[in-house]
Coordinates of N, CA and C in Angstrom, one line a residue:
M1 N -18.4 -14.1 -6.8 CA -18.0 -14.9 -8.2 C -16.6 -15.0 -7.8
K2 N -15.7 -16.0 -8.1 CA -14.8 -16.6 -7.9 C -13.8 -16.2 -9.2
L3 N -12.7 -15.4 -9.5 CA -11.9 -15.4 -10.6 C -10.9 -16.0 -10.8
D4 N -10.2 -16.7 -11.9 CA -8.8 -17.7 -12.0 C -8.1 -16.0 -12.0
I5 N -8.6 -14.9 -12.8 CA -7.3 -14.0 -13.0 C -7.9 -12.4 -12.7
L6 N -7.1 -11.9 -12.0 CA -8.0 -10.3 -12.1 C -7.1 -9.7 -12.3
V7 N -7.1 -8.6 -13.3 CA -6.5 -7.4 -13.4 C -6.4 -6.4 -13.4
I8 N -5.6 -5.6 -12.6 CA -5.9 -4.3 -12.2 C -5.2 -3.1 -13.1
A9 N -6.0 -2.1 -13.4 CA -5.4 -1.2 -14.0 C -6.0 0.0 -13.6
A10 N -5.2 0.9 -13.7 CA -5.2 2.6 -13.6 C -6.2 3.4 -14.5
H11 N -6.1 2.8 -15.6 CA -7.0 3.9 -16.6 C -8.1 2.5 -17.3
P12 N -9.3 2.7 -17.7 CA -9.7 2.0 -18.7 C -9.2 2.1 -19.8
D13 N -8.9 1.0 -20.4 CA -7.7 1.1 -21.4 C -6.4 0.6 -21.5
D14 N -6.1 0.3 -20.1 CA -4.6 -0.4 -19.8 C -4.4 -1.5 -20.0
A15 N -5.6 -2.3 -19.3 CA -5.5 -3.7 -19.5 C -5.5 -4.0 -21.2
E16 N -6.2 -3.7 -22.2 CA -6.6 -3.6 -23.2 C -5.1 -3.8 -24.3
L17 N -4.3 -2.0 -23.5 CA -3.3 -2.1 -24.4 C -2.5 -3.1 -23.6
G18 N -2.4 -3.5 -22.4 CA -1.0 -4.1 -22.0 C -1.1 -5.2 -22.2
C19 N -2.3 -5.8 -22.1 CA -2.3 -7.2 -21.6 C -3.8 -8.1 -22.2
S20 N -4.2 -7.3 -23.2 CA -6.0 -8.1 -23.7 C -5.5 -9.2 -24.5
G21 N -4.9 -9.8 -25.4 CA -3.8 -10.7 -26.1 C -3.8 -11.8 -24.9
T22 N -3.4 -11.9 -24.0 CA -3.1 -12.7 -22.8 C -4.4 -13.2 -22.2
I23 N -5.5 -12.2 -21.8 CA -6.7 -12.2 -21.5 C -7.5 -13.0 -22.2
A24 N -7.6 -13.0 -23.6 CA -8.0 -13.4 -24.5 C -7.9 -14.9 -24.7
A25 N -6.4 -14.9 -24.2 CA -6.2 -16.5 -24.4 C -6.4 -17.4 -23.1
Q26 N -6.8 -16.6 -21.9 CA -6.7 -17.5 -21.1 C -8.4 -17.4 -20.9
V27 N -9.0 -17.0 -21.3 CA -10.6 -17.2 -21.5 C -11.2 -18.0 -22.5
A28 N -10.2 -18.1 -23.7 CA -10.1 -19.2 -24.4 C -10.1 -20.5 -23.9
Q29 N -9.3 -20.6 -22.7 CA -8.5 -21.9 -22.2 C -9.6 -21.8 -20.8
G30 N -10.8 -21.1 -20.6 CA -11.6 -22.1 -19.8 C -11.4 -21.2 -18.2
K31 N -10.3 -20.5 -18.7 CA -10.5 -19.4 -17.3 C -11.2 -18.3 -16.9
K32 N -11.6 -17.9 -15.7 CA -12.6 -16.3 -15.3 C -11.9 -15.6 -15.1
V33 N -11.5 -14.5 -16.0 CA -11.0 -13.3 -15.9 C -11.7 -11.8 -15.9
G34 N -11.5 -11.2 -14.8 CA -11.8 -9.9 -14.3 C -11.1 -8.3 -14.6
I35 N -11.7 -8.0 -15.0 CA -10.7 -6.1 -15.0 C -11.4 -5.3 -13.8
V36 N -10.8 -4.7 -12.7 CA -11.1 -3.8 -12.1 C -10.2 -2.3 -12.7
D37 N -11.1 -1.3 -13.0 CA -9.9 -0.4 -13.5 C -10.3 0.7 -12.0
L38 N -8.9 1.3 -11.9 CA -9.1 2.1 -10.7 C -9.7 3.4 -10.5
T39 N -9.8 3.9 -12.1 CA -10.3 5.4 -12.3 C -11.4 5.6 -13.5
Q40 N -11.7 6.4 -13.8 CA -12.1 6.7 -14.9 C -11.9 6.8 -16.0
G41 N -10.4 7.3 -15.9 CA -9.6 8.3 -17.0 C -10.6 9.6 -17.1
Q42 N -10.7 10.2 -15.5 CA -11.5 11.4 -15.9 C -10.4 12.7 -16.5
M43 N -9.1 12.9 -16.1 CA -7.8 14.0 -16.6 C -7.8 13.4 -18.0
G44 N -8.2 12.5 -18.9 CA -7.8 12.2 -20.2 C -8.3 13.4 -20.9
T45 N -7.4 13.4 -21.9 CA -7.6 14.7 -22.9 C -8.9 14.6 -23.4
R46 N -9.4 13.5 -24.0 CA -10.6 12.9 -24.3 C -11.5 11.9 -23.9
G47 N -12.6 12.3 -24.5 CA -13.8 11.4 -24.3 C -14.2 11.8 -22.6
T48 N -15.3 11.3 -22.2 CA -15.8 11.7 -20.8 C -15.8 10.0 -20.0
P49 N -15.7 10.6 -18.6 CA -15.7 9.2 -17.6 C -17.0 8.3 -18.1
E50 N -18.5 9.0 -18.3 CA -19.2 8.2 -19.1 C -19.0 7.6 -19.9
L51 N -18.2 7.8 -21.2 CA -18.0 7.0 -22.5 C -16.8 6.3 -22.3
R52 N -16.0 6.4 -21.3 CA -15.0 5.8 -20.6 C -15.5 4.5 -19.9
I53 N -16.5 4.8 -19.6 CA -17.2 3.2 -18.8 C -17.9 2.5 -19.9
Q54 N -18.7 3.3 -20.5 CA -19.6 2.4 -22.1 C -18.4 1.6 -22.5
E55 N -17.3 2.5 -23.0 CA -16.2 1.3 -24.0 C -15.7 0.5 -23.1
A56 N -15.3 0.6 -22.1 CA -14.7 -0.1 -21.2 C -15.8 -1.4 -21.4
N57 N -17.1 -1.2 -21.2 CA -18.3 -2.4 -21.3 C -17.9 -3.5 -22.2
E58 N -18.3 -1.9 -23.8 CA -17.7 -3.0 -24.7 C -16.4 -3.9 -24.8
A59 N -15.6 -3.4 -24.6 CA -14.1 -4.3 -24.4 C -14.4 -5.6 -23.5
A60 N -15.0 -5.3 -22.4 CA -15.2 -6.4 -21.5 C -15.9 -7.2 -22.7
K61 N -16.8 -7.3 -23.1 CA -17.8 -8.2 -24.1 C -17.0 -8.7 -25.0
I62 N -16.1 -7.8 -25.5 CA -15.3 -8.4 -26.9 C -14.2 -9.7 -26.2
L63 N -13.9 -9.3 -24.8 CA -13.0 -10.0 -24.4 C -13.4 -11.0 -23.3
G64 N -14.9 -11.3 -23.5 CA -15.1 -12.5 -22.6 C -15.0 -12.6 -21.5
L65 N -15.1 -11.0 -20.6 CA -14.7 -11.0 -19.2 C -15.9 -11.7 -18.6
S66 N -15.5 -12.2 -17.1 CA -16.4 -12.8 -16.5 C -17.2 -11.5 -15.3
A67 N -16.2 -10.7 -15.3 CA -16.7 -9.0 -14.1 C -15.6 -8.4 -15.0
R68 N -16.4 -7.4 -14.7 CA -15.7 -5.9 -14.9 C -16.2 -4.6 -13.8
E69 N -15.4 -3.7 -12.7 CA -16.1 -3.0 -12.5 C -14.9 -1.4 -12.4
N70 N -15.3 -0.1 -12.1 CA -14.7 0.5 -12.2 C -14.7 0.9 -10.0
L71 N -13.6 1.4 -9.5 CA -13.6 2.1 -8.1 C -13.7 3.6 -8.1
G72 N -13.7 4.4 -9.0 CA -13.9 5.4 -9.8 C -13.1 6.6 -8.7
F73 N -11.6 5.6 -8.8 CA -10.5 6.9 -7.9 C -10.2 7.8 -8.5
E74 N -9.9 9.0 -7.9 CA -9.4 10.3 -8.4 C -8.2 10.1 -9.7
D75 N -8.8 9.8 -10.6 CA -7.6 10.0 -11.8 C -6.4 11.1 -11.4
V76 N -5.1 10.4 -11.7 CA -3.6 11.6 -11.6 C -4.2 11.7 -10.0
F77 N -4.6 11.7 -9.0 CA -4.9 12.0 -7.6 C -4.9 11.1 -6.9
F78 N -4.9 9.9 -7.3 CA -5.3 8.6 -6.2 C -4.1 8.3 -5.6
K79 N -3.7 7.8 -4.5 CA -2.4 7.6 -3.9 C -2.7 6.1 -3.4
D80 N -1.5 5.4 -3.5 CA -0.9 4.5 -2.3 C -1.2 4.4 -1.1
D81 N -2.0 4.8 -0.7 CA -2.1 5.1 0.7 C -3.6 4.0 1.2
K82 N -3.7 4.1 2.6 CA -4.5 3.5 3.0 C -5.6 3.3 3.0
A83 N -6.6 4.1 2.6 CA -7.7 4.7 1.8 C -8.1 3.5 0.9
H84 N -7.1 4.2 0.1 CA -7.3 3.2 -1.6 C -7.1 1.9 -1.3
Q85 N -5.7 1.5 -0.7 CA -5.2 -0.1 -0.3 C -6.9 -0.8 0.6
H86 N -7.6 -0.2 1.2 CA -8.9 -1.2 1.8 C -9.7 -1.2 1.0
E87 N -10.0 -0.2 -0.3 CA -11.2 -0.2 -1.1 C -10.7 -1.5 -2.4
L88 N -9.4 -1.5 -2.6 CA -8.6 -2.7 -3.5 C -8.9 -3.7 -2.6
I89 N -8.4 -3.8 -1.6 CA -8.5 -5.2 -0.8 C -9.4 -5.7 -0.7
K90 N -10.7 -5.5 -0.8 CA -12.0 -5.5 -0.9 C -12.5 -6.4 -2.4
V91 N -12.0 -5.7 -2.8 CA -12.1 -6.3 -4.4 C -11.5 -7.7 -4.4
I92 N -10.2 -7.7 -3.9 CA -9.5 -8.6 -4.1 C -10.3 -9.9 -3.2
R93 N -10.9 -9.7 -2.2 CA -11.3 -10.5 -1.3 C -12.7 -11.1 -1.9
K94 N -13.1 -9.9 -2.6 CA -14.5 -10.4 -3.4 C -14.2 -11.5 -4.9
Y95 N -13.3 -11.1 -4.9 CA -13.0 -12.1 -6.9 C -11.8 -13.4 -6.1
Q96 N -11.5 -13.5 -5.1 CA -10.7 -14.2 -4.6 C -9.4 -14.8 -5.9
P97 N -8.9 -13.9 -6.6 CA -8.1 -14.4 -7.8 C -7.0 -14.9 -7.3
E98 N -6.3 -16.2 -8.5 CA -5.0 -17.0 -8.1 C -4.3 -16.0 -8.3
I99 N -4.4 -15.3 -9.7 CA -3.3 -14.9 -10.3 C -3.8 -13.1 -10.5
V100 N -2.9 -12.5 -10.4 CA -3.0 -11.2 -10.5 C -2.3 -10.1 -11.4
L101 N -2.4 -9.1 -12.7 CA -1.8 -8.7 -13.8 C -2.5 -7.0 -13.3
A102 N -1.3 -6.9 -13.4 CA -1.3 -4.9 -12.6 C -0.1 -4.5 -13.6
N103 N -0.4 -3.3 -13.3 CA 0.2 -1.8 -14.2 C 1.9 -2.3 -14.2
A104 N 2.4 -1.7 -15.4 CA 3.5 -1.5 -15.1 C 4.6 -1.1 -14.0
I105 N 5.3 -1.6 -13.3 CA 6.1 -0.9 -12.0 C 6.5 0.3 -12.4
S106 N 7.0 0.8 -13.6 CA 7.2 2.3 -14.0 C 6.9 2.5 -15.5
D107 N 6.8 3.7 -15.6 CA 6.2 4.1 -17.1 C 6.0 5.6 -17.3
R108 N 5.5 6.0 -18.2 CA 5.2 7.6 -18.9 C 4.4 8.0 -18.1
H109 N 3.4 7.4 -17.5 CA 2.3 8.4 -16.7 C 2.2 7.7 -15.4
P110 N 2.1 8.5 -14.4 CA 2.7 8.4 -13.1 C 1.7 7.5 -12.5
D111 N 0.6 7.1 -13.0 CA -0.6 6.7 -12.3 C -0.3 4.7 -12.6
H112 N 0.5 5.0 -13.9 CA 0.8 3.3 -14.2 C 2.1 2.9 -12.6
G113 N 3.1 3.3 -12.3 CA 3.9 3.1 -11.7 C 2.7 3.0 -10.3
K114 N 2.4 4.0 -10.0 CA 1.5 4.0 -8.5 C 0.6 3.3 -8.8
G115 N 0.0 2.8 -9.7 CA -1.4 1.7 -9.6 C -0.5 0.2 -9.6
A116 N 0.7 0.2 -9.7 CA 1.7 -1.1 -9.8 C 1.6 -1.2 -8.0
S117 N 2.0 -0.3 -7.7 CA 2.7 -0.1 -6.4 C 1.0 -0.5 -5.3
L118 N 0.5 0.1 -5.5 CA -1.1 0.3 -5.0 C -1.2 -1.4 -5.0
A119 N -1.4 -1.9 -6.1 CA -1.9 -3.5 -6.2 C -1.1 -4.3 -5.5
T120 N 0.4 -3.8 -5.5 CA 1.1 -4.5 -5.2 C 1.0 -4.8 -3.5
H121 N 0.8 -3.8 -2.8 CA 0.4 -3.7 -1.4 C -0.7 -4.2 -1.0
A122 N -2.0 -4.0 -1.8 CA -2.9 -4.7 -1.6 C -3.1 -6.2 -1.8
C123 N -2.3 -6.9 -2.7 CA -2.5 -8.1 -2.6 C -1.9 -8.9 -1.5
F124 N -1.1 -8.0 -0.6 CA -0.3 -9.0 0.2 C -1.4 -8.5 1.6
M125 N -1.7 -7.2 1.7 CA -2.5 -6.8 2.6 C -4.0 -7.6 2.9
S126 N -3.8 -8.0 1.7 CA -5.6 -9.1 1.5 C -5.3 -9.9 2.6
G127 N -4.4 -10.9 2.5 CA -4.0 -11.7 3.2 C -3.9 -11.5 4.7
L128 N -3.6 -10.5 5.0 CA -3.7 -10.4 6.7 C -5.0 -10.4 7.4
R129 N -5.1 -11.3 8.0 CA -6.5 -11.6 8.7 C -6.7 -10.3 9.6
K130 N -6.3 -9.3 10.2 CA -6.5 -8.5 11.1 C -7.2 -7.8 10.9
I131 N -6.6 -7.1 9.5 CA -7.6 -5.9 8.5 C -8.7 -6.8 8.0
E132 N -9.6 -6.1 8.2 CA -11.3 -6.5 8.3 C -11.6 -5.7 7.2
T133 N -12.6 -6.5 6.7 CA -13.5 -5.5 5.7 C -15.0 -6.6 5.8
E134 N -15.5 -5.3 5.1 CA -17.1 -5.6 4.4 C -17.3 -5.5 3.2
L135 N -18.2 -6.3 2.6 CA -18.6 -5.8 1.6 C -20.1 -6.2 1.1
E136 N -21.0 -5.3 1.3 CA -22.2 -5.6 1.4 C -23.0 -5.9 2.9
G137 N -22.2 -5.7 3.9 CA -22.5 -5.9 5.4 C -21.9 -7.2 5.6
V138 N -21.4 -7.8 4.8 CA -20.7 -9.5 5.2 C -19.6 -9.4 5.3
T139 N -19.1 -10.0 6.5 CA -17.5 -9.9 6.6 C -16.6 -10.4 5.8
Q140 N -15.7 -10.3 5.1 CA -15.1 -10.9 3.8 C -13.7 -11.8 4.7
D141 N -13.6 -12.9 3.9 CA -12.4 -13.5 4.6 C -11.4 -13.0 4.0
P142 N -10.0 -13.4 4.5 CA -8.6 -13.1 4.1 C -8.4 -13.7 2.4
W143 N -7.6 -13.0 1.8 CA -7.1 -14.1 0.6 C -5.9 -13.1 -0.2
R144 N -5.3 -14.5 -0.4 CA -3.7 -13.5 -1.1 C -3.5 -14.2 -2.3
P145 N -3.5 -13.3 -3.6 CA -3.4 -14.1 -4.9 C -2.2 -14.8 -4.3
K146 N -1.9 -15.7 -5.4 CA -0.7 -16.9 -5.9 C 0.8 -16.2 -5.9
Y147 N 0.2 -15.1 -7.5 CA 0.9 -14.5 -8.6 C 0.3 -13.3 -8.4
V148 N 1.6 -12.4 -8.5 CA 1.2 -11.0 -9.1 C 2.5 -10.5 -10.3
Y149 N 1.8 -10.6 -11.5 CA 2.8 -10.2 -12.5 C 2.2 -8.9 -12.9
H150 N 3.5 -7.9 -13.8 CA 3.6 -6.7 -14.4 C 3.1 -6.6 -15.7
Y151 N 2.5 -6.4 -16.5 CA 2.2 -6.2 -18.0 C 3.0 -4.7 -18.1
I152 N 3.2 -5.0 -19.1 CA 4.4 -3.9 -19.3 C 3.6 -2.8 -21.1
Q153 N 3.9 -1.5 -20.3 CA 3.0 -0.5 -20.8 C 3.9 0.4 -21.7
N154 N 4.3 1.7 -22.0 CA 4.8 2.3 -22.8 C 6.2 2.4 -22.8
N155 N 6.5 2.2 -21.9 CA 7.8 2.2 -21.7 C 8.4 1.1 -21.4
Y156 N 9.7 0.9 -22.5 CA 10.2 -0.7 -22.5 C 10.6 -1.1 -21.6
I157 N 10.0 -2.1 -20.9 CA 10.7 -2.9 -19.7 C 11.3 -4.4 -20.4
Q158 N 12.7 -4.7 -19.5 CA 13.0 -5.9 -20.1 C 12.1 -7.1 -19.0
P159 N 11.3 -7.8 -20.2 CA 10.0 -9.0 -19.7 C 11.1 -9.7 -19.1
D160 N 10.5 -10.6 -17.8 CA 10.7 -11.9 -17.1 C 10.2 -13.3 -18.1
F161 N 9.1 -12.9 -18.7 CA 8.5 -13.7 -19.3 C 7.3 -12.9 -20.6
I162 N 7.6 -13.9 -21.7 CA 6.4 -13.6 -22.6 C 5.5 -14.2 -23.0
F163 N 4.2 -13.7 -23.4 CA 3.1 -14.8 -23.7 C 2.8 -14.3 -24.9
D164 N 2.6 -15.9 -25.7 CA 2.3 -16.0 -27.2 C 1.1 -15.4 -27.1
I165 N 0.6 -14.3 -27.7 CA -1.0 -14.2 -28.3 C -0.9 -14.0 -29.8
S166 N -0.3 -14.7 -30.8 CA -0.4 -14.7 -32.1 C -1.9 -15.1 -32.5
A167 N -2.3 -15.9 -31.6 CA -3.9 -16.4 -32.2 C -4.9 -15.5 -31.8
Y168 N -4.8 -14.6 -30.4 CA -5.4 -13.4 -30.3 C -5.4 -12.2 -30.3
W169 N -4.7 -11.5 -31.7 CA -3.6 -10.4 -32.2 C -4.7 -9.6 -32.5
D170 N -6.0 -9.9 -33.5 CA -7.0 -10.0 -34.0 C -8.5 -9.3 -32.8
T171 N -8.3 -10.2 -31.7 CA -9.2 -10.2 -30.4 C -8.9 -8.7 -29.7
K172 N -7.3 -8.8 -29.5 CA -6.6 -6.8 -28.7 C -6.7 -6.2 -29.6
V173 N -6.5 -5.9 -30.9 CA -7.5 -5.1 -31.7 C -8.2 -4.3 -31.1
A174 N -9.4 -5.7 -31.0 CA -11.1 -5.1 -31.3 C -10.7 -4.5 -29.9
S175 N -10.5 -5.2 -29.0 CA -10.7 -4.6 -27.5 C -10.5 -3.5 -27.4
I176 N -9.0 -3.2 -27.8 CA -8.5 -1.5 -28.0 C -9.3 -1.0 -28.8
M177 N -10.1 -1.0 -29.9 CA -10.2 -0.4 -30.4 C -11.6 0.2 -30.2
A178 N -12.3 -0.8 -29.1 CA -13.6 -0.6 -28.2 C -13.6 0.8 -27.6
F179 N -12.4 1.8 -27.4 CA -12.2 2.7 -26.9 C -11.7 3.9 -28.1
K180 N -12.8 4.1 -28.8 CA -12.7 5.0 -30.2 C -12.6 6.1 -29.8
S181 N -13.0 7.1 -28.3 CA -12.9 8.3 -28.2 C -11.1 8.4 -27.7
Q182 N -10.7 7.4 -27.4 CA -8.8 7.6 -27.0 C -8.3 7.4 -28.2
F183 N -8.2 6.9 -29.3 CA -7.4 6.3 -30.7 C -7.6 7.8 -31.8
Y184 N -7.0 7.0 -32.7 CA -6.9 8.5 -34.2 C -7.8 8.1 -34.7
D185 N -8.4 9.0 -35.0 CA -9.7 9.5 -35.9 C -9.4 10.5 -36.5
P186 N -9.3 10.5 -37.7 CA -9.1 11.8 -38.8 C -10.3 12.9 -38.6
N187 N -11.8 12.2 -38.0 CA -12.8 13.2 -38.2 C -13.1 13.5 -36.6
S188 N -12.4 13.2 -36.3 CA -12.7 13.4 -34.5 C -12.7 15.3 -34.4
Q189 N -13.4 15.8 -33.2 CA -12.8 16.8 -33.3 C -12.3 17.2 -32.1
E190 N -12.2 16.1 -31.3 CA -11.6 16.4 -30.0 C -9.7 17.2 -30.4
P191 N -9.2 17.4 -28.9 CA -7.8 17.7 -28.8 C -7.1 17.0 -29.4
A192 N -5.9 16.8 -29.4 CA -4.9 15.4 -30.0 C -4.4 15.2 -28.2
S193 N -4.0 13.8 -28.4 CA -3.5 13.1 -27.4 C -1.8 12.3 -27.6
F194 N -1.5 11.8 -26.5 CA -0.2 11.1 -26.6 C -0.6 10.1 -27.7
I195 N -1.7 9.4 -27.2 CA -2.3 8.3 -27.4 C -3.2 8.0 -28.6
S196 N -3.9 9.5 -29.3 CA -4.7 9.7 -30.5 C -3.6 9.6 -31.7
S197 N -2.2 9.8 -31.6 CA -1.4 9.9 -32.5 C -1.6 9.2 -33.7
P198 N -1.9 8.9 -35.0 CA -1.8 8.2 -36.2 C -0.4 7.0 -35.7
E199 N 0.5 7.8 -35.0 CA 1.3 6.6 -34.8 C 1.5 5.8 -33.6
F200 N 0.8 5.9 -33.1 CA 0.5 4.9 -31.1 C 0.3 3.7 -31.5
L201 N -0.8 3.4 -32.3 CA -1.0 2.2 -32.6 C -0.4 1.2 -33.1
P202 N 0.4 1.5 -34.3 CA 1.5 1.1 -34.9 C 2.7 0.9 -34.1
F203 N 2.8 1.6 -33.5 CA 3.7 1.5 -32.3 C 3.4 0.3 -31.6
I204 N 2.3 0.3 -30.9 CA 1.5 -1.1 -29.7 C 2.1 -2.6 -30.8
E205 N 1.6 -2.4 -32.1 CA 2.1 -3.8 -32.7 C 3.2 -3.8 -33.0
S206 N 4.0 -3.0 -33.1 CA 5.5 -3.3 -33.0 C 6.0 -4.1 -32.0
R207 N 5.9 -3.2 -30.8 CA 6.4 -3.6 -29.8 C 5.7 -5.3 -29.2
A208 N 4.3 -5.2 -30.1 CA 4.1 -7.0 -29.5 C 4.6 -8.0 -30.9
R209 N 5.1 -7.5 -32.0 CA 6.0 -8.3 -32.5 C 7.1 -8.5 -32.0
E210 N 8.1 -6.9 -31.8 CA 9.3 -7.4 -31.0 C 9.3 -8.7 -29.7
F211 N 8.4 -8.6 -29.1 CA 8.5 -9.5 -27.9 C 7.9 -10.9 -28.8
G212 N 7.1 -11.0 -29.6 CA 7.0 -12.1 -30.3 C 8.0 -12.6 -31.1
H213 N 9.2 -11.8 -31.5 CA 10.1 -12.3 -32.2 C 11.3 -13.3 -31.6
R214 N 10.7 -12.5 -30.2 CA 12.1 -12.7 -28.8 C 11.4 -14.3 -28.9
I215 N 10.1 -14.8 -28.9 CA 10.1 -16.1 -28.5 C 9.4 -17.1 -29.9
L216 N 10.4 -16.8 -30.8 CA 10.0 -17.2 -32.0 C 8.7 -16.9 -32.7
T217 N 7.6 -16.5 -32.1 CA 6.0 -16.2 -32.7 C 5.7 -14.7 -33.1
Q218 N 4.2 -14.7 -33.8 CA 4.3 -13.6 -34.2 C 4.1 -12.2 -33.5
Y219 N 3.1 -12.8 -32.6 CA 2.9 -11.8 -31.8 C 3.1 -12.1 -30.0
G220 N 3.4 -11.2 -29.1 CA 3.6 -11.7 -27.7 C 3.2 -10.4 -26.7
E221 N 3.4 -10.7 -25.6 CA 2.9 -9.5 -24.2 C 3.9 -9.9 -23.5
G222 N 5.0 -9.1 -23.2 CA 5.8 -8.8 -21.6 C 5.4 -8.5 -20.2
F223 N 5.8 -9.5 -19.4 CA 5.4 -9.4 -18.1 C 6.7 -9.3 -17.0
T224 N 6.8 -8.6 -16.4 CA 7.6 -8.4 -15.4 C 7.3 -9.5 -14.0
V225 N 7.8 -9.7 -12.7 CA 7.7 -10.5 -11.8 C 8.2 -10.1 -10.4
E226 N 7.3 -10.4 -9.3 CA 7.8 -10.2 -8.6 C 8.6 -11.2 -7.2
R227 N 8.4 -12.1 -7.5 CA 9.6 -13.3 -7.6 C 9.8 -14.3 -8.4
Y228 N 10.6 -15.3 -8.2 CA 10.9 -16.3 -8.8 C 10.0 -17.1 -9.6
I229 N 9.9 -17.5 -10.5 CA 8.8 -18.8 -11.2 C 9.5 -19.7 -11.0
G230 N 8.7 -21.0 -10.6 CA 9.4 -22.3 -10.0 C 8.6 -22.9 -11.4
V231 N 9.8 -23.8 -11.7 CA 9.0 -25.0 -12.6 C 9.4 -26.5 -12.3
T232 N 8.5 -27.6 -12.6 CA 9.2 -28.6 -11.9 C 9.7 -29.8 -13.2
D233 N 9.1 -29.3 -14.4 CA 9.8 -30.1 -15.8 C 10.2 -28.7 -16.6
L234 N 11.5 -29.0 -17.6 CA 11.9 -28.2 -18.0 C 11.4 -28.4 -19.2
F235 N 10.6 -28.8 -19.9 CA 9.8 -29.2 -20.9 C 8.5 -28.3 -20.9
D236 N 8.2 -27.5 -19.6 CA 7.3 -26.4 -19.6 C 7.8 -25.4 -19.8
L237 N 9.0 -25.3 -20.2 CA 9.2 -23.8 -20.8 C 9.8 -24.0 -22.1
K238 N 9.5 -23.1 -22.8 CA 9.1 -23.0 -24.0 C 9.9 -22.2 -24.9

């Protein structure tokens, strides 16, 4: 299946927190969008890998994804090295996306910046024909996405562009809350974590309102780019 957009996320729920409004908007416009989660969040304070997979599948339904898979890399300990690049190249060649959305280039959790680096390198290397890969016994053709953008996560990063998600805010919230094990629940008996505090989700809304305010809308999601964005019509800029 060829996708228009492939979202690469170090952990299940990274994509939902970082860019699910953009995903929902693009799906509503008829684009095929998929997510590949690099890990199952095995080292997370709350939940289990099996539960995280179930929650990811529920979020996929909410967002209307065309595909979602998990590479099962070792949470915290995966590396941006040849072995992991090779596995991610196979996924990029499988889905042949025009656009890749990847983790923040740096963030509180080291896996986010590491995931960003891995995605950047794999996207470039996927276009090299002398790197040979097979999927289910079939040799894959080289493929390089046209654009790689990085969504902004916990730490503030000055965005290069902001996507208006005002019409899809409720969908974003629903997709985040599919990960019930991870966020604030006064009835939960699990240990507290950074993202399970009652202040965390209001922070996510505040960030979205801030980005929305910057472009004169209600809610927005920010992205950074790896190269300049070119336009041919000034009226394409809003």
